[in-house]
Coordinates of C-alpha atoms in Angstrom, one line a residue:
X138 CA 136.6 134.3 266.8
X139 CA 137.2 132.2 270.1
X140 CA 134.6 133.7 273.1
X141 CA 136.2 134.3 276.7
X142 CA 135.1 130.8 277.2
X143 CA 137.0 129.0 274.8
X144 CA 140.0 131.0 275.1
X145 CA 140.1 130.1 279.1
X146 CA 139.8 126.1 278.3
X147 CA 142.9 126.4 275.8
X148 CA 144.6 128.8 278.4
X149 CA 144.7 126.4 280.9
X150 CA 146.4 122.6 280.4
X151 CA 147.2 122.0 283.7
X152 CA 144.0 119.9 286.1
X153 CA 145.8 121.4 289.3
X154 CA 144.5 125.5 287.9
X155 CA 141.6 124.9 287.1
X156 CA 138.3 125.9 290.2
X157 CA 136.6 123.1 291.4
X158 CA 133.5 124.7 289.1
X159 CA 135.4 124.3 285.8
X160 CA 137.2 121.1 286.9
X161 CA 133.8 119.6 286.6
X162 CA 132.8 121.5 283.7
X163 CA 136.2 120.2 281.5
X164 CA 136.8 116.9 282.8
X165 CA 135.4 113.7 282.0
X166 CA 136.4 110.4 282.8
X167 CA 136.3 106.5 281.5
X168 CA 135.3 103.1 281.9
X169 CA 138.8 102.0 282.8
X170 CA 139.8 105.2 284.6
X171 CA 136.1 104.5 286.8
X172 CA 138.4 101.5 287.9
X173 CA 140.8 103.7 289.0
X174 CA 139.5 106.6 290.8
X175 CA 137.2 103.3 292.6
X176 CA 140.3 102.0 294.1
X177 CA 141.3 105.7 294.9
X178 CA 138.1 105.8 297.2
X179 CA 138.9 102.1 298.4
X180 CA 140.9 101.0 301.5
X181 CA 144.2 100.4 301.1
X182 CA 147.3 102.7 299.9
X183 CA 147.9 103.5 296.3
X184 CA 150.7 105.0 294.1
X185 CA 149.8 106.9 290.7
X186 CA 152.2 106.4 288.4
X187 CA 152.6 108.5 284.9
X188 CA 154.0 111.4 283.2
X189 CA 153.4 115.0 283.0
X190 CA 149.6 115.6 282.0
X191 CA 148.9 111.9 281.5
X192 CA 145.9 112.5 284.4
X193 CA 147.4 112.0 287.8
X194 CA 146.4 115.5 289.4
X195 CA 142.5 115.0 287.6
X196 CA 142.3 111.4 288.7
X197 CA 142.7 112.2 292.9
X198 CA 141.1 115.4 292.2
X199 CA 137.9 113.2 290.9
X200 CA 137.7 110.8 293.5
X201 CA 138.2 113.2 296.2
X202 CA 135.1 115.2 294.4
X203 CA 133.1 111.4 294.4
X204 CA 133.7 110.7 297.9
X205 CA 132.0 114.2 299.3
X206 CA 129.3 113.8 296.3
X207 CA 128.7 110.6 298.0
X208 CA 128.6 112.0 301.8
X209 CA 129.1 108.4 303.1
X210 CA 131.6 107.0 305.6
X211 CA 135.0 108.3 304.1
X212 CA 136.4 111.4 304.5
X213 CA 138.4 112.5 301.2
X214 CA 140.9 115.4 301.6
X215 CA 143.2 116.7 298.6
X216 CA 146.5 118.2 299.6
X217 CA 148.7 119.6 296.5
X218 CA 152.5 119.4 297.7
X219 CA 153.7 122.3 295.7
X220 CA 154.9 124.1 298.3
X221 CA 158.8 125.4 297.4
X222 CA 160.3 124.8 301.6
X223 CA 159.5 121.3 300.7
X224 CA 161.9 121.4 297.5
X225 CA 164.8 123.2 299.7
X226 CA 164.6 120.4 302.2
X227 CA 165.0 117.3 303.8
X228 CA 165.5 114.9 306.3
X229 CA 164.1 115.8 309.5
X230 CA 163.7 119.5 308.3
X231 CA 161.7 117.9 305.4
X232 CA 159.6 116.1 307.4
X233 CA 158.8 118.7 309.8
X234 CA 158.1 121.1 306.7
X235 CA 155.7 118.4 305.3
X236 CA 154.0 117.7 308.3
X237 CA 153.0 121.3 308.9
X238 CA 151.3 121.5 305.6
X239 CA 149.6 118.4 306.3
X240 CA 148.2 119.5 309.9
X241 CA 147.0 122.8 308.2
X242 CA 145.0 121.1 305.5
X243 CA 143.3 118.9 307.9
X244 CA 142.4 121.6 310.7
X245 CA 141.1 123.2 307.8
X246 CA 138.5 120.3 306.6
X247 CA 137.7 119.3 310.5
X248 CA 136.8 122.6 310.9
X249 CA 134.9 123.9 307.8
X250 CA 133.4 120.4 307.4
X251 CA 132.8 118.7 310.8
X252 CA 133.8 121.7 313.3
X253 CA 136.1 119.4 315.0
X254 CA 139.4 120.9 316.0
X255 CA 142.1 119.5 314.6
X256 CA 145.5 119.8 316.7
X257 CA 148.8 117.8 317.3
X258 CA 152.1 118.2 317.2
X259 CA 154.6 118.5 314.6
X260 CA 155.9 114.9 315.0
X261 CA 155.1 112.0 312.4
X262 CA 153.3 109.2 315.6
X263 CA 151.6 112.3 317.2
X264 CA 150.0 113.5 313.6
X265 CA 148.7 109.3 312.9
X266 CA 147.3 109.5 316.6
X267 CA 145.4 112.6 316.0
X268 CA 143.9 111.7 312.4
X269 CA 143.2 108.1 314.0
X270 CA 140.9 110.3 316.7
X271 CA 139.4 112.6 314.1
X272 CA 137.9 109.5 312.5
X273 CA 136.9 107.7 315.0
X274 CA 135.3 110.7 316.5
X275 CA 133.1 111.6 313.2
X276 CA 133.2 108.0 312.5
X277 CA 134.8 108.0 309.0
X278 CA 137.7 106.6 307.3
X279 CA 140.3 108.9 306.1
X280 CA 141.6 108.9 302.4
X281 CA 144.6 111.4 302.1
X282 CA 145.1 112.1 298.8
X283 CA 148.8 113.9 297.8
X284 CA 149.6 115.5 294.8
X285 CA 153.1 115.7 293.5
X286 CA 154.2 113.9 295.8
X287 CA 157.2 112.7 294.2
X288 CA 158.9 114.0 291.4
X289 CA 162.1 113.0 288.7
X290 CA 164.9 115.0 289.6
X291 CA 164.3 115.6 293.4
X292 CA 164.9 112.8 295.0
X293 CA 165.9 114.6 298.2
X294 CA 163.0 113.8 300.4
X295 CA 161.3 110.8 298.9
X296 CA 162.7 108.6 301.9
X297 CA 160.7 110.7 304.2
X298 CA 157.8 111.2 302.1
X299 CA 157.7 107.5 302.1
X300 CA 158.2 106.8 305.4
X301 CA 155.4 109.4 306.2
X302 CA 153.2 107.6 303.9
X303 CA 153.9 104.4 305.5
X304 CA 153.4 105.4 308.9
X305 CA 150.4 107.3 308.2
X306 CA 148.5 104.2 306.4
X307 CA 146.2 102.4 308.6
X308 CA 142.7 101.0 308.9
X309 CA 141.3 104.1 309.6
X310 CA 143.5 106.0 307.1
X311 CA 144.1 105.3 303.6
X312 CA 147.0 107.2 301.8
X313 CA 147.6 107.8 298.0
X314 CA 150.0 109.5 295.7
X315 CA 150.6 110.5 292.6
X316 CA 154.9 110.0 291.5
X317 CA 156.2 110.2 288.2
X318 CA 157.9 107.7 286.7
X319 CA 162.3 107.0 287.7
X320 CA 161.2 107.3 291.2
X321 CA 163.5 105.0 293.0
X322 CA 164.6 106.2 296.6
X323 CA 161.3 104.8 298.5
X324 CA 163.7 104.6 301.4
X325 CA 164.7 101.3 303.7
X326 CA 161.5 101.5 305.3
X327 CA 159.1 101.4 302.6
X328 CA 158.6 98.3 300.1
X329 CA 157.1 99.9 296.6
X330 CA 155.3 95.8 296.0
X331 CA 154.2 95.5 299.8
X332 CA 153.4 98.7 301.2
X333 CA 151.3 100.4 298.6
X334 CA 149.8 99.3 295.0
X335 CA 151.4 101.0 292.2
X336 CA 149.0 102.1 289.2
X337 CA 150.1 102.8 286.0
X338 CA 147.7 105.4 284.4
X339 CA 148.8 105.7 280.8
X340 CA 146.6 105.8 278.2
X341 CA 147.1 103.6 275.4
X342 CA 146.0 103.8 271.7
X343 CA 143.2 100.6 271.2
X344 CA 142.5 100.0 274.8
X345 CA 138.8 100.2 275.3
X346 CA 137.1 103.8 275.6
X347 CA 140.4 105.6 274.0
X348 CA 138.8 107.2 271.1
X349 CA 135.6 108.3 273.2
X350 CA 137.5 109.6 276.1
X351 CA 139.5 112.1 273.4
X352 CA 136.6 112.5 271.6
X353 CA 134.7 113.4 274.8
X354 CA 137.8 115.8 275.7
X355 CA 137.8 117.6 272.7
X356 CA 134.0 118.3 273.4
X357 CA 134.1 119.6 276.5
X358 CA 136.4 122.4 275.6
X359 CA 135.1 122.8 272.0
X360 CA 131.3 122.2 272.5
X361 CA 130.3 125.4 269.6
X362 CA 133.0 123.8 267.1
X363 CA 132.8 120.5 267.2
X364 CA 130.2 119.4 264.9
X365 CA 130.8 122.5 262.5
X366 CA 131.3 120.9 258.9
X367 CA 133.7 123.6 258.0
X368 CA 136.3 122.3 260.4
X369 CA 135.5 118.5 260.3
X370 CA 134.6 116.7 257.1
X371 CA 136.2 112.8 255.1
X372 CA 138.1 113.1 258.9
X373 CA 135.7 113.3 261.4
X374 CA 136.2 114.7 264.8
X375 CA 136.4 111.1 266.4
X376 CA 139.4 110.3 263.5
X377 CA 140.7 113.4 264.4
X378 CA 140.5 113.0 268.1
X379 CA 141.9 108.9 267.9
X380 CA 144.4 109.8 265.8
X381 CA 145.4 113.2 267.8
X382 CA 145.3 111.0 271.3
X383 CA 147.4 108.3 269.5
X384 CA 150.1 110.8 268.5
X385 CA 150.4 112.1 271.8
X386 CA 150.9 108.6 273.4
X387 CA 147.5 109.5 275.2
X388 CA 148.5 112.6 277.3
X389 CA 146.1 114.5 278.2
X390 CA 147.8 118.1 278.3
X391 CA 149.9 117.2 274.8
X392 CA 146.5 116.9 273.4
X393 CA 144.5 119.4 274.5
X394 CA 147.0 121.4 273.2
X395 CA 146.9 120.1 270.0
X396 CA 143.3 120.6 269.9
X397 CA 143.9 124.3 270.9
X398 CA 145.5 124.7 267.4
X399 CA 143.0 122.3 265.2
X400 CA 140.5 125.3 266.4
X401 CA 142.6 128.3 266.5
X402 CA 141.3 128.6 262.9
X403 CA 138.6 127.9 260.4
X404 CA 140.1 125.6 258.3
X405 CA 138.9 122.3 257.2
X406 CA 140.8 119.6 259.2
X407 CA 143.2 117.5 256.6
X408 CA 145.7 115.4 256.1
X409 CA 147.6 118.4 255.3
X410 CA 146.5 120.3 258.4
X411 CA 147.0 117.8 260.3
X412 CA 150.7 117.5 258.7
X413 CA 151.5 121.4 260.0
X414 CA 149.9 120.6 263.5
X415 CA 151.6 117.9 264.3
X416 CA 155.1 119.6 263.2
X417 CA 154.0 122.9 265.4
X418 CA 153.8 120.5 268.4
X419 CA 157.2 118.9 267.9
X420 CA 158.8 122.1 267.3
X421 CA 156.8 124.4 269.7
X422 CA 155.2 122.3 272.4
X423 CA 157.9 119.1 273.0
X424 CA 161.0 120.3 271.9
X425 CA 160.8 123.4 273.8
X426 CA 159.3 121.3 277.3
X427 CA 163.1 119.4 277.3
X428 CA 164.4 123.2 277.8
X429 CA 162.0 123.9 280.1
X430 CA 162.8 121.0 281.9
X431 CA 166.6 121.5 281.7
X432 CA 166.1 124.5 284.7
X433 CA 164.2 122.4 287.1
X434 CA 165.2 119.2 287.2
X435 CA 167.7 119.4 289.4
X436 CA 170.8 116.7 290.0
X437 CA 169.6 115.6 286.5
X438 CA 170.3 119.2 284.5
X439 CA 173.7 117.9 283.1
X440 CA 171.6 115.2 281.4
X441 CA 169.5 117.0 279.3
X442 CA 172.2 117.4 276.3
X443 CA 172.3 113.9 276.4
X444 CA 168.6 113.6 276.3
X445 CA 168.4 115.5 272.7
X446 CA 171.2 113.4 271.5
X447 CA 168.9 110.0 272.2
X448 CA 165.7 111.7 271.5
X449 CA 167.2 112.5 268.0
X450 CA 168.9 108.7 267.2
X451 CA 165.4 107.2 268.4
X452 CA 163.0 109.6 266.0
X453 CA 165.8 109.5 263.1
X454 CA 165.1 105.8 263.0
X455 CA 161.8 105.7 263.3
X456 CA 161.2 108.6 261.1
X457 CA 163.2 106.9 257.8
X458 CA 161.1 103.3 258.8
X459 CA 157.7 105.4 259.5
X460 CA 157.6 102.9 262.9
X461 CA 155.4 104.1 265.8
X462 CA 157.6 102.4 268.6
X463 CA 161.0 100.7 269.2
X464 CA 163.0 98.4 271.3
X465 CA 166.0 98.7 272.8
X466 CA 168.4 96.4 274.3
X467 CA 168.2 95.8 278.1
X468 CA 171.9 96.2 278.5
X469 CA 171.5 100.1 276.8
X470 CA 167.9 100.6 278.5
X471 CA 170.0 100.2 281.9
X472 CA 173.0 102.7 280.8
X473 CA 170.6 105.4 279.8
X474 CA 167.5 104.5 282.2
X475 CA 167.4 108.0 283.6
X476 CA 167.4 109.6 280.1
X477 CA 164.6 107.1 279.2
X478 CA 162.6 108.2 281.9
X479 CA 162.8 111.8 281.5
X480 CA 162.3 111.5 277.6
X481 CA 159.1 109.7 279.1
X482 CA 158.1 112.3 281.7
X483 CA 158.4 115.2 278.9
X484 CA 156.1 112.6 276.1
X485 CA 158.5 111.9 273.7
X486 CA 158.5 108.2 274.8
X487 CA 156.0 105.6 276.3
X488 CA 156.8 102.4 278.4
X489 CA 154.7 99.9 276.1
X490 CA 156.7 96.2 277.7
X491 CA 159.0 95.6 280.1
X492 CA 160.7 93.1 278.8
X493 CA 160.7 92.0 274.4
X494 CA 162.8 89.6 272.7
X495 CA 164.5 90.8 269.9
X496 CA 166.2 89.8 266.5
X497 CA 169.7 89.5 267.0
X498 CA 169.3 88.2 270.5
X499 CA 168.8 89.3 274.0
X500 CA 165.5 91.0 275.5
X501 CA 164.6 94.6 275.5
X502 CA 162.3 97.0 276.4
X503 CA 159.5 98.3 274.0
X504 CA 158.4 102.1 274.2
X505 CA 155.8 103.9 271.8
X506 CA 157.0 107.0 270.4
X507 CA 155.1 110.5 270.0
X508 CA 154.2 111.0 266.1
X509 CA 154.4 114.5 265.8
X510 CA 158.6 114.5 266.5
X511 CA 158.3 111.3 264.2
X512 CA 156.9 113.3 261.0
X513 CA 159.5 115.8 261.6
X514 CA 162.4 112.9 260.6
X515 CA 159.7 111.4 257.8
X516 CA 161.2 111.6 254.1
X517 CA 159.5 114.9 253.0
X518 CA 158.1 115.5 256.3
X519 CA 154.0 115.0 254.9
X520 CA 151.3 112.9 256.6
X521 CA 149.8 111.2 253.7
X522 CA 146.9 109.3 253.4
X523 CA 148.5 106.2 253.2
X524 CA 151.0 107.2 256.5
X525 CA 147.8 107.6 258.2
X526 CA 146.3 104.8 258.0
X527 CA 149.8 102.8 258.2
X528 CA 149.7 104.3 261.9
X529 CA 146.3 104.1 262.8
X530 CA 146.4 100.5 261.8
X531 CA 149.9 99.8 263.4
X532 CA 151.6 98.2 260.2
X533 CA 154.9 98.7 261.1
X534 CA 157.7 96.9 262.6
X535 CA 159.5 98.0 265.6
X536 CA 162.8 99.6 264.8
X537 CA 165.2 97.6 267.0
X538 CA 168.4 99.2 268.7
X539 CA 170.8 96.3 269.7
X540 CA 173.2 96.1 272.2
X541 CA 176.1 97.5 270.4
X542 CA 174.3 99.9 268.6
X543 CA 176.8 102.6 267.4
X544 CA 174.8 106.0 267.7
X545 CA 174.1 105.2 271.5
X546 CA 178.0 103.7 272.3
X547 CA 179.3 107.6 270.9
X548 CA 177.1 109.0 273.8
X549 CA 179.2 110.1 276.7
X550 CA 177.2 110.3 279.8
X551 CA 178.5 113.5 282.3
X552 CA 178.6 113.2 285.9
X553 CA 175.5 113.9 288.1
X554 CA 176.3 117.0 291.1
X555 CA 174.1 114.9 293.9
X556 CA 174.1 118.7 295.6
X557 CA 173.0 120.6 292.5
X558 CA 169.8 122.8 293.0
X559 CA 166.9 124.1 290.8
X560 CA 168.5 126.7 288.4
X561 CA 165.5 128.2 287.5
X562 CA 165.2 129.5 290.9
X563 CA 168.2 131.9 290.4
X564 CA 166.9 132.8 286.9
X565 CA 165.5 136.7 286.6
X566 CA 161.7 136.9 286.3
X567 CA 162.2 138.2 282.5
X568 CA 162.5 134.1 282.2
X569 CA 158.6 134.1 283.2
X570 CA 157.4 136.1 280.1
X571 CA 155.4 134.4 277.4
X572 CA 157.0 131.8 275.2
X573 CA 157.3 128.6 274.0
X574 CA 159.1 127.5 277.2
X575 CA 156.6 129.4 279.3
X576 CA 153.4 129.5 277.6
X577 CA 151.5 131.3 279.6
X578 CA 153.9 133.9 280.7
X579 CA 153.7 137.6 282.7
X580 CA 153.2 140.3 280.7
X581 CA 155.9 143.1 280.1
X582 CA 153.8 145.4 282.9
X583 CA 153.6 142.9 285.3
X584 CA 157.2 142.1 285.3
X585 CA 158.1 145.9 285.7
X586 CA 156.2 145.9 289.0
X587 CA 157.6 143.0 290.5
X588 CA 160.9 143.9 289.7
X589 CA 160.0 148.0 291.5
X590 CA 159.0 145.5 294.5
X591 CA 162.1 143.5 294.7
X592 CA 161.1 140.3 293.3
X593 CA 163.8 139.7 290.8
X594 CA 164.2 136.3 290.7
X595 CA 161.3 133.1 290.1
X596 CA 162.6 132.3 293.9
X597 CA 161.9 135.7 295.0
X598 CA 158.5 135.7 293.4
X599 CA 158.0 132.3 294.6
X600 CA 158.8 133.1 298.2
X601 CA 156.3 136.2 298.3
X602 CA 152.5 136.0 299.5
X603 CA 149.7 136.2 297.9
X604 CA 149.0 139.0 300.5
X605 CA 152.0 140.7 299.4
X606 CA 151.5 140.6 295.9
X607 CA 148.2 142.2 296.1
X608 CA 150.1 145.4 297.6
X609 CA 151.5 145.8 294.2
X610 CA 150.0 148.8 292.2
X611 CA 147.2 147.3 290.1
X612 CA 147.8 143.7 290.7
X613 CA 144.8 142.7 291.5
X614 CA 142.9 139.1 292.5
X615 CA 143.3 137.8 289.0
X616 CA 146.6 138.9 288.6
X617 CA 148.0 137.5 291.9
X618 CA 146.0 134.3 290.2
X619 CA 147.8 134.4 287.0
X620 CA 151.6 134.9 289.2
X621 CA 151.2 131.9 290.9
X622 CA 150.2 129.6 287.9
X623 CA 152.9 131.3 286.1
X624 CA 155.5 130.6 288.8
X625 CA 154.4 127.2 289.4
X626 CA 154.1 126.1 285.9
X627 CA 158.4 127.3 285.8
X628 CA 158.9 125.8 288.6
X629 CA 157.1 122.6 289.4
X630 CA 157.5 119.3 287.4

């Protein structure tokens, strides 16, 4: 029997929900990723780069926490850009949208933290001006630190995001950002080598600290279970956790998940429980995330048939060779370059080289795939012994997909509507119950009362206040709580 505690650790998989208490209670960090958050903390502007749950969110989080730990000469101050007017907008309405947010954040750290009064107008030179006063009047430097900045699919107000970013950057203000990757429009004004450095924050399987970090992961949430004999015994809990990490091409989120159902029961962790996890995450965790995508991706929606379609040729190969990654030809890598990227953003895939020669000729580009879909095309579909330690130990060849490769030329790829918005706006809040798609889902009750309110759509509910939700007839603080990570989780990236 899980206690309350346990239960809320698998609950949430998300860094962005969790209190700043419990961020620091189920977060832990290493060696190389100490490099990062440093450079975080550092002068000089820097761009996140990874895909959902690989640690972007916990990374700024941490070294905004560091730099008010440390109480020095830098001024750290988080600002989550989940806000929907900046979705619905963009040019000079963007802008002005953005800018708001911004100016409220600040007044709200000058105030609470250095009871300086933060004011300026809503206008991109006059906001610079006024941060460049506020530090030279408490004497610090100012890190910025933005969150979701800039996400696949919504590319509508990335030029002024960037040009924002750009302008705001200065000696006495340092601005970072966590993007996912496919982000192209940086605008005419900003230079992605020359104007900020861009990180790439993937974990990979043998770089230095990978099996402790996991390992360390899987204790923080599991600290009662994790030396139990009953669950761990020939595979200990750093195999499990190596291996586990390595399936999940080092997210974070895929694997904490996965851990959620290694404990879920009492059984003794084997090959053979291993076999049914992995194949309950393919069919219940990544399989169901492309859907989930599908309704908020936005311009990209029509591309998420064709996204099964090259998710399937990729793990049908790899599955009959048992191979753990692939390359594929430049010349097909550029044709399907969006798909690529979102099968990356969802964790199917994982950038491993840029650039690979290959057998018949020509260069490609190498990507590590997620085991879990691969057992799911292995002959017999059973993690054996001998599989497992053909993977840990990386034995296998790349399958190779060449330029004229006839699964991928039998792919027709539809037309992208440039106009197109988020679907899963319209969608009726019965969408926002619990599922695979929407794990952790509104309750039957809940929706009832929304719906006797008026809020029948996820935009509806999203529009709404906390104030006004806590009008509702027994919604309460932890209900209104529970709304907005539900609405968020359906309709952020």
């Amino acid at each position: 029997m899980y206690s309350f505690e346990e239960s809320y650790a698998d609950l949430i998989l998300a860094c962005e929900d969790f209190s700043q208490e419990d961020f620091e209670k189920y977060h832990c960090f290493y060696k190389y990723e100490d490099n990062i958050i440093a450079q975080l903390m550092a002068h000089g502007p820097v761009l996140l780069k990874g895909g959902r749950g690989a640690g972007k969110s916990a990374l700024l989080r941490e070294a905004d926490r560091r730099l008010k730990l440390q109480n020095s000469g830098v001024c750290g101050i988080y600002l989550s850009l989940r806000h929907l007017p900046l979705l619905r907008s963009q040019g000079k309405q963007y802008e002005n949208e953005f800018l708001r947010i911004l100016i409220d954040k600040i007044r709200a750290v000058a105030m609470n933290e250095y009871s300086y009064d933060f004011a300026c107008e809503v206008e991109v030179y006059a906001v610079h001006k006024a941060i460049t006063e506020f530090s030279e009047k408490i004497n610090k430097r100012i890190v910025l630190f933005f969150d979701d900045a800039a996400h696949i699919g919504r590319e509508a107000g990335l030029e002024e995001f960037f040009s924002i970013f750009r302008t705001l950057s200065s000696s006495h203000v340092s601005c970072k950002a966590a993007i996912y990757p496919g982000v192209t429009k940086f605008g005419a004004r900003f230079d992605v080598y020359n104007d900020a450095k861009v990180i790439d924050i993937s974990r990979r399987f043998g770089q230095s600290g990978f099996q402790e970090f996991f390992y360390e992961v899987m204790k923080l949430r599991y600290p009662n279970k994790i030396d139990d004999p009953k669950i761990f015994g020939s595979l200990s809990a750093r195999d499990v956790a190596n291996f586990l990490g390595m399936a999940v091409l080092g997210n974070v989120r895929s694997y904490i998940k996965g851990c959620s159902l290694i404990f879920e029961g009492e059984d003794k962790v084997t090959y053979s429980r291993l076999n049914g996890i992995f194949l309950e995450l393919a069919s219940n965790f990544y399989w169901p995330m492309l859907e989930e995508i599908r309704y908020k991706i936005g311009i990209y929606e029509p591309l998420m048939d064709c996204c099964t379609d090259v998710a399937e040729i990729i793990y049908k190969e790899c599955g009959e060779k048992k191979a753990t990654s692939f390359i594929i030809h430049r010349n097909l890598a550029n044709k399907f370059g969006k798909i690529l990227e979102i099968l990356e953003y969802a964790g199917f895939i994982s950038k491993r080289e840029a650039s690979r020669g290959m057998k018949q000729g020509g260069r490609g580009v190498r990507y590590a795939v997620n085991l879990c879909n691969t057992l799911e095309k292995v002959t017999g579909t059973r993690l054996t012994k001998s599989l497992y330690e053909a993977w840990i130990n990386v034995t296998v060849e790349d399958i190779q997909f060449a330029a004229n490769n006839i699964a991928f030329s039998e792919i027709c790829l539809p037309d992208i509507d440039v106009d197109n918005n988020l679907g899963i706006l319209d969608f009726d809040i019965e969408k926002l119950k619990k599922s695979n798609v929407f794990p952790y889902g509104l309750t039957e009750d809940k929706i009832t009362r929304l719906k006797a309110e008026g809020y029948c759509t996820v935009g509806q509910l999203a529009e709404c206040t906390e104030v006004d939700l806590r009008k509702i007839y027994r919604i309460g603080d932890r209900t209104v709580e529970r709304i907005k990570n539900v609405v968020d989780q359906a309709i952020w990236m």
